[in-house]
């Protein structure tokens, strides 16, 4: 479907996330990967969806020479807990703190996707509410040691062991939690 729909475009995915790259393959999109370094810094007064929208847009900014048929896709995922943002943990201690703070509570996983071309830009956002059971310190340490979740917002991957044993409830898109609300991306791309 999308391959045919987008045959006159060059779809560029600016993401180093192997999960996002796999989603694009599984959507049967013909695409290339182009990476440009961006420092993920945002104004501290921003909250929740405003942060992911800002960062998805920021990741698109270095691409200043898009041509008419290019479609650039960038995105950002955060964990939003008790009015605070959890990004990627920098070390084991921070991962431990993040998982402790998620334990026994619900949080939101928010992803924004920027779809941009020479003459337009659309930023879409999706929110999933995830509820964790109470985690023991032993479970947290076991997960961090074996899965090293330093590339994941909130220090967990729903698609890994911790997702199997700890997630009691989920409201919204599972794939949004993994890093891409594919159903919304599909809708926008089909409408181009
Ligand atoms: C909460 C959660 C996040 N994640 C991932 C999705 C994102 O890839 C990552 C959050 O980091 P992001 O900054 O959104 O993305 P990234 O740095 O991995 O890739 P890029 O900016 O190059 O596109 O966390 C999971 O894989 N599983 C989960 O359960």
PDB file of C-alpha atoms and ligand atoms in Angstrom:
ATOM      1  CA  UNK A   1       0.000   0.000   0.000  1.00  0.00           C
ATOM      2  CA  UNK A   2       2.503   2.614   1.148  1.00  0.00           C
ATOM      3  CA  UNK A   3       5.180   1.575  -1.333  1.00  0.00           C
ATOM      4  CA  UNK A   4       2.781   2.304  -4.192  1.00  0.00           C
ATOM      5  CA  UNK A   5       1.350   5.447  -2.566  1.00  0.00           C
ATOM      6  CA  UNK A   6       4.797   6.963  -1.976  1.00  0.00           C
ATOM      7  CA  UNK A   7       6.487   5.881  -5.188  1.00  0.00           C
ATOM      8  CA  UNK A   8       7.096   9.475  -6.310  1.00  0.00           C
ATOM      9  CA  UNK A   9       8.683  10.510  -3.005  1.00  0.00           C
ATOM     10  CA  UNK A  10      12.061   9.953  -1.357  1.00  0.00           C
ATOM     11  CA  UNK A  11      11.194   8.966   2.184  1.00  0.00           C
ATOM     12  CA  UNK A  12      14.012   9.811   4.601  1.00  0.00           C
ATOM     13  CA  UNK A  13      13.943   8.369   8.099  1.00  0.00           C
ATOM     14  CA  UNK A  14      16.250  10.366  10.372  1.00  0.00           C
ATOM     15  CA  UNK A  15      16.422   7.872  13.230  1.00  0.00           C
ATOM     16  CA  UNK A  16      19.140   5.683  14.664  1.00  0.00           C
ATOM     17  CA  UNK A  17      16.551   3.646  16.562  1.00  0.00           C
ATOM     18  CA  UNK A  18      16.610   0.060  15.238  1.00  0.00           C
ATOM     19  CA  UNK A  19      12.965  -0.286  16.290  1.00  0.00           C
ATOM     20  CA  UNK A  20      11.837   2.680  14.195  1.00  0.00           C
ATOM     21  CA  UNK A  21      13.847   1.374  11.228  1.00  0.00           C
ATOM     22  CA  UNK A  22      12.153  -2.017  11.584  1.00  0.00           C
ATOM     23  CA  UNK A  23       8.693  -0.401  11.713  1.00  0.00           C
ATOM     24  CA  UNK A  24       9.424   1.294   8.389  1.00  0.00           C
ATOM     25  CA  UNK A  25      10.482  -2.027   6.850  1.00  0.00           C
ATOM     26  CA  UNK A  26       7.378  -3.738   8.202  1.00  0.00           C
ATOM     27  CA  UNK A  27       5.151  -0.958   6.836  1.00  0.00           C
ATOM     28  CA  UNK A  28       6.665  -1.779   3.419  1.00  0.00           C
ATOM     29  CA  UNK A  29       7.986   1.731   2.896  1.00  0.00           C
ATOM     30  CA  UNK A  30      10.862   2.302   0.511  1.00  0.00           C
ATOM     31  CA  UNK A  31      13.119   4.603   2.555  1.00  0.00           C
ATOM     32  CA  UNK A  32      16.665   5.699   3.278  1.00  0.00           C
ATOM     33  CA  UNK A  33      18.224   6.476   6.631  1.00  0.00           C
ATOM     34  CA  UNK A  34      20.040   9.780   7.088  1.00  0.00           C
ATOM     35  CA  UNK A  35      21.456  10.686  10.465  1.00  0.00           C
ATOM     36  CA  UNK A  36      22.384  14.159  11.682  1.00  0.00           C
ATOM     37  CA  UNK A  37      23.537  14.806  15.211  1.00  0.00           C
ATOM     38  CA  UNK A  38      21.139  16.885  17.330  1.00  0.00           C
ATOM     39  CA  UNK A  39      21.528  17.826  20.974  1.00  0.00           C
ATOM     40  CA  UNK A  40      18.201  16.969  22.573  1.00  0.00           C
ATOM     41  CA  UNK A  41      17.747  20.086  24.683  1.00  0.00           C
ATOM     42  CA  UNK A  42      14.335  21.691  25.201  1.00  0.00           C
ATOM     43  CA  UNK A  43      13.048  24.754  27.091  1.00  0.00           C
ATOM     44  CA  UNK A  44      12.406  23.693  30.686  1.00  0.00           C
ATOM     45  CA  UNK A  45       8.919  25.196  30.866  1.00  0.00           C
ATOM     46  CA  UNK A  46       7.622  22.684  28.301  1.00  0.00           C
ATOM     47  CA  UNK A  47       5.470  19.809  29.499  1.00  0.00           C
ATOM     48  CA  UNK A  48       4.416  16.376  28.153  1.00  0.00           C
ATOM     49  CA  UNK A  49       3.343  16.577  24.507  1.00  0.00           C
ATOM     50  CA  UNK A  50       4.996  19.984  24.096  1.00  0.00           C
ATOM     51  CA  UNK A  51       8.375  18.315  24.760  1.00  0.00           C
ATOM     52  CA  UNK A  52       7.971  15.523  22.207  1.00  0.00           C
ATOM     53  CA  UNK A  53       6.620  17.968  19.597  1.00  0.00           C
ATOM     54  CA  UNK A  54       9.550  20.283  20.186  1.00  0.00           C
ATOM     55  CA  UNK A  55      12.112  17.459  19.971  1.00  0.00           C
ATOM     56  CA  UNK A  56      10.578  15.791  16.889  1.00  0.00           C
ATOM     57  CA  UNK A  57      10.740  19.202  15.191  1.00  0.00           C
ATOM     58  CA  UNK A  58      14.276  19.893  16.487  1.00  0.00           C
ATOM     59  CA  UNK A  59      15.498  16.594  14.981  1.00  0.00           C
ATOM     60  CA  UNK A  60      14.189  17.786  11.581  1.00  0.00           C
ATOM     61  CA  UNK A  61      15.929  21.184  11.699  1.00  0.00           C
ATOM     62  CA  UNK A  62      19.399  20.177  10.405  1.00  0.00           C
ATOM     63  CA  UNK A  63      17.796  19.053   7.120  1.00  0.00           C
ATOM     64  CA  UNK A  64      17.823  22.442   5.455  1.00  0.00           C
ATOM     65  CA  UNK A  65      18.075  21.308   1.842  1.00  0.00           C
ATOM     66  CA  UNK A  66      15.026  19.092   1.336  1.00  0.00           C
ATOM     67  CA  UNK A  67      14.027  18.841  -2.279  1.00  0.00           C
ATOM     68  CA  UNK A  68      10.485  18.850  -3.628  1.00  0.00           C
ATOM     69  CA  UNK A  69       9.983  15.092  -3.471  1.00  0.00           C
ATOM     70  CA  UNK A  70      11.652  14.454  -0.128  1.00  0.00           C
ATOM     71  CA  UNK A  71       9.610  13.484   2.917  1.00  0.00           C
ATOM     72  CA  UNK A  72      11.587  13.640   6.129  1.00  0.00           C
ATOM     73  CA  UNK A  73      10.416  11.748   9.197  1.00  0.00           C
ATOM     74  CA  UNK A  74      11.760  12.375  12.695  1.00  0.00           C
ATOM     75  CA  UNK A  75      10.315  11.470  16.060  1.00  0.00           C
ATOM     76  CA  UNK A  76      10.744  11.482  19.795  1.00  0.00           C
ATOM     77  CA  UNK A  77       9.432   9.355  22.654  1.00  0.00           C
ATOM     78  CA  UNK A  78       9.374  10.254  26.337  1.00  0.00           C
ATOM     79  CA  UNK A  79       7.956   8.808  29.539  1.00  0.00           C
ATOM     80  CA  UNK A  80       5.838  11.315  31.467  1.00  0.00           C
ATOM     81  CA  UNK A  81       5.392  10.511  35.157  1.00  0.00           C
ATOM     82  CA  UNK A  82       3.880  12.749  37.848  1.00  0.00           C
ATOM     83  CA  UNK A  83       4.448  15.861  35.727  1.00  0.00           C
ATOM     84  CA  UNK A  84       8.091  14.968  35.080  1.00  0.00           C
ATOM     85  CA  UNK A  85       9.901  13.807  31.994  1.00  0.00           C
ATOM     86  CA  UNK A  86      11.943  10.601  31.981  1.00  0.00           C
ATOM     87  CA  UNK A  87      14.307  10.303  29.037  1.00  0.00           C
ATOM     88  CA  UNK A  88      17.101   7.784  28.579  1.00  0.00           C
ATOM     89  CA  UNK A  89      19.043   6.900  31.748  1.00  0.00           C
ATOM     90  CA  UNK A  90      22.735   7.804  31.651  1.00  0.00           C
ATOM     91  CA  UNK A  91      23.872   4.963  33.929  1.00  0.00           C
ATOM     92  CA  UNK A  92      22.726   2.026  36.091  1.00  0.00           C
ATOM     93  CA  UNK A  93      21.969   4.232  39.080  1.00  0.00           C
ATOM     94  CA  UNK A  94      19.707   6.502  37.051  1.00  0.00           C
ATOM     95  CA  UNK A  95      18.003   3.494  35.412  1.00  0.00           C
ATOM     96  CA  UNK A  96      17.368   2.077  38.906  1.00  0.00           C
ATOM     97  CA  UNK A  97      15.845   5.376  40.083  1.00  0.00           C
ATOM     98  CA  UNK A  98      13.619   5.610  37.017  1.00  0.00           C
ATOM     99  CA  UNK A  99      12.285   2.059  37.392  1.00  0.00           C
ATOM    100  CA  UNK A 100      11.722   2.588  41.114  1.00  0.00           C
ATOM    101  CA  UNK A 101       9.716   5.708  40.347  1.00  0.00           C
ATOM    102  CA  UNK A 102       7.601   3.850  37.753  1.00  0.00           C
ATOM    103  CA  UNK A 103       6.941   0.914  40.124  1.00  0.00           C
ATOM    104  CA  UNK A 104       3.316   0.488  41.251  1.00  0.00           C
ATOM    105  CA  UNK A 105       2.098   3.485  39.222  1.00  0.00           C
ATOM    106  CA  UNK A 106       0.687   4.581  35.888  1.00  0.00           C
ATOM    107  CA  UNK A 107       2.587   6.857  33.492  1.00  0.00           C
ATOM    108  CA  UNK A 108       2.171   8.152  29.976  1.00  0.00           C
ATOM    109  CA  UNK A 109       4.394   7.304  27.029  1.00  0.00           C
ATOM    110  CA  UNK A 110       4.253  10.137  24.516  1.00  0.00           C
ATOM    111  CA  UNK A 111       5.600  10.050  20.969  1.00  0.00           C
ATOM    112  CA  UNK A 112       5.546  12.816  18.374  1.00  0.00           C
ATOM    113  CA  UNK A 113       6.361  12.304  14.714  1.00  0.00           C
ATOM    114  CA  UNK A 114       7.281  15.139  12.355  1.00  0.00           C
ATOM    115  CA  UNK A 115       6.461  14.569   8.673  1.00  0.00           C
ATOM    116  CA  UNK A 116       8.146  17.300   6.698  1.00  0.00           C
ATOM    117  CA  UNK A 117       8.750  18.313   3.125  1.00  0.00           C
ATOM    118  CA  UNK A 118       9.966  21.411   1.347  1.00  0.00           C
ATOM    119  CA  UNK A 119       6.560  23.079   1.603  1.00  0.00           C
ATOM    120  CA  UNK A 120       4.694  21.498   4.537  1.00  0.00           C
ATOM    121  CA  UNK A 121       5.150  19.984   7.968  1.00  0.00           C
ATOM    122  CA  UNK A 122       2.758  17.995  10.108  1.00  0.00           C
ATOM    123  CA  UNK A 123       3.522  16.899  13.660  1.00  0.00           C
ATOM    124  CA  UNK A 124       1.353  14.160  15.122  1.00  0.00           C
ATOM    125  CA  UNK A 125       1.347  12.933  18.702  1.00  0.00           C
ATOM    126  CA  UNK A 126       0.142   9.810  20.463  1.00  0.00           C
ATOM    127  CA  UNK A 127      -0.208   8.988  24.152  1.00  0.00           C
ATOM    128  CA  UNK A 128      -0.368   5.559  25.803  1.00  0.00           C
ATOM    129  CA  UNK A 129      -1.017   5.039  29.503  1.00  0.00           C
ATOM    130  CA  UNK A 130       1.012   2.203  31.021  1.00  0.00           C
ATOM    131  CA  UNK A 131       0.553   0.736  34.520  1.00  0.00           C
ATOM    132  CA  UNK A 132       3.400  -1.074  36.264  1.00  0.00           C
ATOM    133  CA  UNK A 133       3.020  -3.518  39.150  1.00  0.00           C
ATOM    134  CA  UNK A 134       5.176  -2.914  42.201  1.00  0.00           C
ATOM    135  CA  UNK A 135       8.703  -3.990  41.271  1.00  0.00           C
ATOM    136  CA  UNK A 136      11.126  -5.513  43.761  1.00  0.00           C
ATOM    137  CA  UNK A 137      14.694  -4.212  43.881  1.00  0.00           C
ATOM    138  CA  UNK A 138      15.777  -7.688  42.780  1.00  0.00           C
ATOM    139  CA  UNK A 139      13.606  -7.486  39.644  1.00  0.00           C
ATOM    140  CA  UNK A 140      14.877  -3.992  38.830  1.00  0.00           C
ATOM    141  CA  UNK A 141      18.521  -5.032  39.223  1.00  0.00           C
ATOM    142  CA  UNK A 142      18.003  -8.235  37.232  1.00  0.00           C
ATOM    143  CA  UNK A 143      16.459  -6.266  34.366  1.00  0.00           C
ATOM    144  CA  UNK A 144      19.134  -3.563  34.275  1.00  0.00           C
ATOM    145  CA  UNK A 145      22.010  -6.092  34.423  1.00  0.00           C
ATOM    146  CA  UNK A 146      20.600  -8.290  31.668  1.00  0.00           C
ATOM    147  CA  UNK A 147      18.945  -5.782  29.340  1.00  0.00           C
ATOM    148  CA  UNK A 148      20.938  -2.550  29.789  1.00  0.00           C
ATOM    149  CA  UNK A 149      18.026  -0.236  28.891  1.00  0.00           C
ATOM    150  CA  UNK A 150      20.173   2.885  28.363  1.00  0.00           C
ATOM    151  CA  UNK A 151      18.735   3.540  24.895  1.00  0.00           C
ATOM    152  CA  UNK A 152      15.159   3.565  26.129  1.00  0.00           C
ATOM    153  CA  UNK A 153      13.041   6.355  27.567  1.00  0.00           C
ATOM    154  CA  UNK A 154      12.097   5.596  31.171  1.00  0.00           C
ATOM    155  CA  UNK A 155      14.753   2.835  31.327  1.00  0.00           C
ATOM    156  CA  UNK A 156      12.430   0.093  30.099  1.00  0.00           C
ATOM    157  CA  UNK A 157      11.414  -1.678  26.953  1.00  0.00           C
ATOM    158  CA  UNK A 158       7.828  -2.922  26.964  1.00  0.00           C
ATOM    159  CA  UNK A 159       8.965  -5.477  24.379  1.00  0.00           C
ATOM    160  CA  UNK A 160      11.448  -7.033  26.839  1.00  0.00           C
ATOM    161  CA  UNK A 161      11.304  -9.192  29.992  1.00  0.00           C
ATOM    162  CA  UNK A 162      10.187  -6.293  32.152  1.00  0.00           C
ATOM    163  CA  UNK A 163       7.212  -5.710  29.877  1.00  0.00           C
ATOM    164  CA  UNK A 164       6.158  -9.346  30.263  1.00  0.00           C
ATOM    165  CA  UNK A 165       6.342  -9.448  34.038  1.00  0.00           C
ATOM    166  CA  UNK A 166       5.469  -5.920  35.136  1.00  0.00           C
ATOM    167  CA  UNK A 167       2.906  -4.278  32.875  1.00  0.00           C
ATOM    168  CA  UNK A 168      -0.562  -4.770  34.295  1.00  0.00           C
ATOM    169  CA  UNK A 169      -2.473  -2.418  32.065  1.00  0.00           C
ATOM    170  CA  UNK A 170      -2.081  -0.479  28.857  1.00  0.00           C
ATOM    171  CA  UNK A 171      -4.437   2.055  27.333  1.00  0.00           C
ATOM    172  CA  UNK A 172      -3.644   3.150  23.807  1.00  0.00           C
ATOM    173  CA  UNK A 173      -1.196   1.929  21.183  1.00  0.00           C
ATOM    174  CA  UNK A 174       1.429  -0.665  22.178  1.00  0.00           C
ATOM    175  CA  UNK A 175       3.583   0.348  19.207  1.00  0.00           C
ATOM    176  CA  UNK A 176       3.583   3.943  20.395  1.00  0.00           C
ATOM    177  CA  UNK A 177       5.361   2.709  23.539  1.00  0.00           C
ATOM    178  CA  UNK A 178       7.974   0.918  21.416  1.00  0.00           C
ATOM    179  CA  UNK A 179       8.629   4.275  19.741  1.00  0.00           C
ATOM    180  CA  UNK A 180       6.302   4.791  16.786  1.00  0.00           C
ATOM    181  CA  UNK A 181       2.493   5.168  16.637  1.00  0.00           C
ATOM    182  CA  UNK A 182       2.441   3.371  13.308  1.00  0.00           C
ATOM    183  CA  UNK A 183      -1.334   3.605  12.836  1.00  0.00           C
ATOM    184  CA  UNK A 184      -1.164   7.420  12.887  1.00  0.00           C
ATOM    185  CA  UNK A 185       1.893   7.592  10.642  1.00  0.00           C
ATOM    186  CA  UNK A 186       0.149   5.321   8.119  1.00  0.00           C
ATOM    187  CA  UNK A 187      -2.901   7.598   8.079  1.00  0.00           C
ATOM    188  CA  UNK A 188      -0.854  10.741   7.381  1.00  0.00           C
ATOM    189  CA  UNK A 189       1.287   9.094   4.694  1.00  0.00           C
ATOM    190  CA  UNK A 190      -1.774   7.662   2.935  1.00  0.00           C
ATOM    191  CA  UNK A 191      -3.290  11.135   2.803  1.00  0.00           C
ATOM    192  CA  UNK A 192      -0.317  12.767   1.054  1.00  0.00           C
TER     193      UNK A 192
HETATM  194  C1  LIG B   1       9.177   3.281  26.875  1.00  0.00           C
HETATM  195  C2  LIG B   1       9.917   2.614  25.752  1.00  0.00           C
HETATM  196  C3  LIG B   1      10.792   3.313  24.935  1.00  0.00           C
HETATM  197  N1  LIG B   1      11.457   2.693  23.922  1.00  0.00           N
HETATM  198  C4  LIG B   1      12.385   3.451  23.056  1.00  0.00           C
HETATM  199  C5  LIG B   1      11.723   4.166  21.896  1.00  0.00           C
HETATM  200  C6  LIG B   1      12.774   5.170  21.486  1.00  0.00           C
HETATM  201  O1  LIG B   1      13.631   4.587  20.506  1.00  0.00           O
HETATM  202  C7  LIG B   1      13.567   5.412  22.769  1.00  0.00           C
HETATM  203  C8  LIG B   1      13.417   6.853  23.198  1.00  0.00           C
HETATM  204  O2  LIG B   1      14.380   7.641  22.566  1.00  0.00           O
HETATM  205  P1  LIG B   1      14.142   8.714  21.420  1.00  0.00           P
HETATM  206  O3  LIG B   1      14.976   9.918  21.786  1.00  0.00           O
HETATM  207  O4  LIG B   1      12.690   8.914  21.141  1.00  0.00           O
HETATM  208  O5  LIG B   1      14.723   8.050  20.097  1.00  0.00           O
HETATM  209  P2  LIG B   1      16.148   7.427  19.769  1.00  0.00           P
HETATM  210  O6  LIG B   1      17.245   8.256  20.324  1.00  0.00           O
HETATM  211  O7  LIG B   1      16.106   5.951  20.153  1.00  0.00           O
HETATM  212  O8  LIG B   1      16.187   7.479  18.183  1.00  0.00           O
HETATM  213  P3  LIG B   1      16.222   8.755  17.193  1.00  0.00           P
HETATM  214  O9  LIG B   1      16.191  10.030  17.991  1.00  0.00           O
HETATM  215  O10 LIG B   1      17.471   8.590  16.398  1.00  0.00           O
HETATM  216  O11 LIG B   1      14.971   8.558  16.355  1.00  0.00           O
HETATM  217  O12 LIG B   1      13.038   4.527  23.742  1.00  0.00           O
HETATM  218  C9  LIG B   1      11.277   1.313  23.689  1.00  0.00           C
HETATM  219  O13 LIG B   1      11.894   0.740  22.782  1.00  0.00           O
HETATM  220  N2  LIG B   1      10.405   0.613  24.470  1.00  0.00           N
HETATM  221  C10 LIG B   1       9.711   1.186  25.485  1.00  0.00           C
HETATM  222  O14 LIG B   1       8.926   0.493  26.179  1.00  0.00           O
END
